[in-house]
CSV table of C-alpha atoms in Angstrom, one decimal:
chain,number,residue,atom,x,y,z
A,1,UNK,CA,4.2,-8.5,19.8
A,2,UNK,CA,2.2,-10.6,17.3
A,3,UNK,CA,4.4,-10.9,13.8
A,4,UNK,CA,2.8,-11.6,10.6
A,5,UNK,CA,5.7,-13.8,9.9
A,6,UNK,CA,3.7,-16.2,12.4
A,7,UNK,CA,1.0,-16.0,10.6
A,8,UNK,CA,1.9,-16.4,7.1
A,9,UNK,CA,4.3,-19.9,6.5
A,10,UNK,CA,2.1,-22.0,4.4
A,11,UNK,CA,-1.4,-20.0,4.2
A,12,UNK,CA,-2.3,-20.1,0.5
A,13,UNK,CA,-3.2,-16.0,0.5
A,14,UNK,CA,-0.7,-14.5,3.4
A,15,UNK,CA,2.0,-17.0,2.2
A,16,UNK,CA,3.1,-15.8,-0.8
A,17,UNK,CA,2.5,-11.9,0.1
A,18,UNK,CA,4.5,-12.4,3.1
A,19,UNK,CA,7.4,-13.8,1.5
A,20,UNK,CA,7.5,-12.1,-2.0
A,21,UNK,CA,5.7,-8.5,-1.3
A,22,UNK,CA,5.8,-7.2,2.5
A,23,UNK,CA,8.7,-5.5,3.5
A,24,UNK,CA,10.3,-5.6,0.1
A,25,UNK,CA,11.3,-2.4,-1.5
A,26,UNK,CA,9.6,-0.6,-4.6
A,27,UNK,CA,9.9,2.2,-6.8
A,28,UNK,CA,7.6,1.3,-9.1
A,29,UNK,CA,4.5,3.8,-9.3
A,30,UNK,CA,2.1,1.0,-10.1
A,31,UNK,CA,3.1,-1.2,-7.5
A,32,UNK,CA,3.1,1.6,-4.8
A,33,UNK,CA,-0.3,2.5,-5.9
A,34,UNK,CA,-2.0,-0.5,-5.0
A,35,UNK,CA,-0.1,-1.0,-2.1
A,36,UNK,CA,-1.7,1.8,-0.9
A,37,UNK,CA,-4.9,1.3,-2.0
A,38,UNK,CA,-4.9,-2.7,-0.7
A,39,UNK,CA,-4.0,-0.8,2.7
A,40,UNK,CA,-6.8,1.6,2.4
A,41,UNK,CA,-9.3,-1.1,1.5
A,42,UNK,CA,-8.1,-3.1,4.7
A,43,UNK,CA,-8.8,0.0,7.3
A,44,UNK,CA,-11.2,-2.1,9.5
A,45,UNK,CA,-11.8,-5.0,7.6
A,46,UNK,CA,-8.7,-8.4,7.7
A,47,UNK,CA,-6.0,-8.2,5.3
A,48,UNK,CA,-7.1,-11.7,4.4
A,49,UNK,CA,-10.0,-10.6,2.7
A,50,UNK,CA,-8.1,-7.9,1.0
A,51,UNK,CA,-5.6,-10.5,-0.4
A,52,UNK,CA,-8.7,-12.5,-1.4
A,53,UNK,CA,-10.2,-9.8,-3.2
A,54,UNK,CA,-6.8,-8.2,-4.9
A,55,UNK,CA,-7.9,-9.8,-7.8
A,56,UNK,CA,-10.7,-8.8,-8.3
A,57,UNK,CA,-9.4,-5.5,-7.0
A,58,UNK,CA,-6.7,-5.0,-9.5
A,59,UNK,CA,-9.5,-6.0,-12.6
A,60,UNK,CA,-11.9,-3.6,-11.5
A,61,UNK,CA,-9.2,-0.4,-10.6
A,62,UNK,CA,-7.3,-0.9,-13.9
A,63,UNK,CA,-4.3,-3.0,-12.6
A,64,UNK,CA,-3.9,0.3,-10.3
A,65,UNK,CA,-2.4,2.4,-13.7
A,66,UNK,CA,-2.7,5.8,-11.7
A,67,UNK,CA,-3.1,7.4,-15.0
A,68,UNK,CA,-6.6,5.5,-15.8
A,69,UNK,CA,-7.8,5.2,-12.4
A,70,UNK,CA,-7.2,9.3,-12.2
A,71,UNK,CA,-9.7,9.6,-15.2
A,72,UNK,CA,-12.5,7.4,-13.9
A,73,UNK,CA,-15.5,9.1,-13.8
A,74,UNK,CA,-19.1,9.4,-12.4
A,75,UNK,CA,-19.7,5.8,-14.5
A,76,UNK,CA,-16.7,4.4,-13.4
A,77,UNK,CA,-17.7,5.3,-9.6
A,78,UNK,CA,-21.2,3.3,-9.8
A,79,UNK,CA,-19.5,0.3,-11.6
A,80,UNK,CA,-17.4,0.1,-8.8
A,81,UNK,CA,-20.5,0.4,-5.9
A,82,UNK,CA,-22.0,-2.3,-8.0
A,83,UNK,CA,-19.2,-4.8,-8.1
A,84,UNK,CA,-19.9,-7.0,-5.9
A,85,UNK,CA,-16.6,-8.7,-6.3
A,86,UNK,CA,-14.7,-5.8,-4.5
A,87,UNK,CA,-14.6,-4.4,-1.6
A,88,UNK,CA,-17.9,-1.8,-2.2
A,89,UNK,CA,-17.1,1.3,0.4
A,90,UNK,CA,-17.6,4.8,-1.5
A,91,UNK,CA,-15.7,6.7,0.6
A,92,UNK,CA,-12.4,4.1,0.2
A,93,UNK,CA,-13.6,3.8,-4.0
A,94,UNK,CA,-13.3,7.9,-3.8
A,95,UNK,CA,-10.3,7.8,-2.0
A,96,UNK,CA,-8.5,5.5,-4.3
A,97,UNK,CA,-9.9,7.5,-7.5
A,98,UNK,CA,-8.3,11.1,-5.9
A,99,UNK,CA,-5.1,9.5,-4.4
A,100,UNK,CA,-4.6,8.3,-8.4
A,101,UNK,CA,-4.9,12.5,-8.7
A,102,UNK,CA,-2.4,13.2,-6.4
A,103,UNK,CA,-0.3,10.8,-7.2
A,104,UNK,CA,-0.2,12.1,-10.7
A,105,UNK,CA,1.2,16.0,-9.3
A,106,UNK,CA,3.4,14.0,-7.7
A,107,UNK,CA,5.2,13.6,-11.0
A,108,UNK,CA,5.4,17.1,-10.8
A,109,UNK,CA,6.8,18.5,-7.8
A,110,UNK,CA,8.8,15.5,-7.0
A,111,UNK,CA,9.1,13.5,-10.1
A,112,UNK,CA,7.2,10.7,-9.1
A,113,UNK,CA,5.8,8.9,-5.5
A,114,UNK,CA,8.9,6.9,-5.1
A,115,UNK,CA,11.3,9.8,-5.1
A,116,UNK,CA,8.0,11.6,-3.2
A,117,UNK,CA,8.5,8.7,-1.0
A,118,UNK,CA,12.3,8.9,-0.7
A,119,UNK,CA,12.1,12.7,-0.3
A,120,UNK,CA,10.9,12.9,3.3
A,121,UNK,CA,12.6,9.7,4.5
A,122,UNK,CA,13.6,9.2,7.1
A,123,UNK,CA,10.7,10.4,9.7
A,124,UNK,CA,8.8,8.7,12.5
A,125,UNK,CA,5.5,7.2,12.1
A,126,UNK,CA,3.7,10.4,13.6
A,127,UNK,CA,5.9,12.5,11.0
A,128,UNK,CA,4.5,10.2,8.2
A,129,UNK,CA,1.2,10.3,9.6
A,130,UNK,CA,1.2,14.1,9.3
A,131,UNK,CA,2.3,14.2,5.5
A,132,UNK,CA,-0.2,11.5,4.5
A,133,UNK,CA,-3.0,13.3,5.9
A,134,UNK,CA,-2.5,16.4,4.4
A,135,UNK,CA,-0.9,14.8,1.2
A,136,UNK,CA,-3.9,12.1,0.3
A,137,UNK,CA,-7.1,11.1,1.4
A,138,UNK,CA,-8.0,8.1,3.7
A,139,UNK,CA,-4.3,7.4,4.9
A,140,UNK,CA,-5.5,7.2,8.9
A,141,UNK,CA,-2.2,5.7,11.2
A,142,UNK,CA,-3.0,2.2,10.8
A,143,UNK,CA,-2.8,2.4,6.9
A,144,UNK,CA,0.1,5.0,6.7
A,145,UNK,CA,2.2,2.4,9.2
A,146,UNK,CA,1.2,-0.6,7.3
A,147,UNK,CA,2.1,1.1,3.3
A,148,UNK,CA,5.6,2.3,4.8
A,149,UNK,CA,5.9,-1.5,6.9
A,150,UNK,CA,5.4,-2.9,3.6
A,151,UNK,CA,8.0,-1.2,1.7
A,152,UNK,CA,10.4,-1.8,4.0
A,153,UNK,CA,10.5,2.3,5.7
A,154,UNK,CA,9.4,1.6,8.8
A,155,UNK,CA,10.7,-1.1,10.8
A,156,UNK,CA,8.7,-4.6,11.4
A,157,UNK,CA,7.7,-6.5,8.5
A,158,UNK,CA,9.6,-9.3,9.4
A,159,UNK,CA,11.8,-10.5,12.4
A,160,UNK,CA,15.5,-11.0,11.9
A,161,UNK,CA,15.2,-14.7,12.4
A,162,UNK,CA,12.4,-14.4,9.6
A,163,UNK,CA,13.7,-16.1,6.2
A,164,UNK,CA,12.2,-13.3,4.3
A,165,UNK,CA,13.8,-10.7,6.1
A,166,UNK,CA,17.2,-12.8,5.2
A,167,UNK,CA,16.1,-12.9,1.6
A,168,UNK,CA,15.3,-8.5,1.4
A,169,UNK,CA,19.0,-8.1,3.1
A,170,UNK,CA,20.5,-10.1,0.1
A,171,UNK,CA,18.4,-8.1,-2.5
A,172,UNK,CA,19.7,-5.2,-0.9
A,173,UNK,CA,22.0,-5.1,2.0
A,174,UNK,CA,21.7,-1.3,2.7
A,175,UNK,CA,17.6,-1.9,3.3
A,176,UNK,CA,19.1,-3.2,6.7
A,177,UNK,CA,18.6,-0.1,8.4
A,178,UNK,CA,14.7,0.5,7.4
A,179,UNK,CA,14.1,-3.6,7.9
């Protein structure tokens, strides 16, 4: 099994996301918003160029405020194709302007995506899978495993022997069970 905790010590972009970000637990909308729109933007491309683009990412999708990405419109979709800064794939730009949508009656019937989130947990990836797909658009297995990986709901962000994995466990020992 290849670990990204191989990968990451010292690399300049997969350095600091390894050790501050993936695995770590959020509730915060805005921060699980781009989370999983950085994973939807990765589905076939590397995660390094993703990192190296977040940036620009976060500049052109409003800091990923689900509330203003929800109201771009037909103007804000061609600004987007044209950027040539971000990653320029309508049917990932689309995706990421109706997940904000969805995200938002998630306030609703569940009071927000974390407690969505929290809601159906625990379930296996294929169970995920399942709810993704018929809850948001472009959330295919690879991106589904990766959002929930990275917030710590399904197992292997990090290794046990990983410091970061050490680090999430003192932040909040109960995690241990979804590390």
């Amino acid at each position: 099994m290849s670990w990204y905790c191989d990968v990451a010590p010292g690399h300049p972009f997969h350095g600091p996301y390894h050790d501050t970000e993936y695995g770590v637990p959020a509730s915060d909308e805005t921060v699980l918003f781009e989370r999983l729109c950085l994973e939807i933007f990765q589905a076939g491309l590397s995660w390094l160029l993703v990192l190296k683009k977040r940036e620009a990412l976060n500049a052109a999708f409003a800091g990923f405020n689900v509330d203003r990405v929800a109201a771009f419109d037909a103007e804000d979709r061609a600004r987007l194709l044209a950027d040539s800064g971000i990653i320029r794939n309508r049917l990932k730009i689309d995706a990421v302007i109706e997940n904000a949508r969805r995200v938002q009656a998630l306030r609703e019937s569940h009071g927000g995506f974390a407690a969505w989130i929290d809601a159906h947990h625990p379930r296996d990836l294929d169970a995920w899978i399942k709810l993704f797909r018929k809850s948001f658009k472009f959330t295919g297995p690879e991106v589904v495993n990766e959002f929930l990986m990275s917030l710590g709901y399904l197992p292997g962000a990090h290794r046990e022997d990983c410091p970061a994995y050490s680090r999430i466990l003192a932040m909040n020992p109960a995690w241990a069970r979804r590390l």
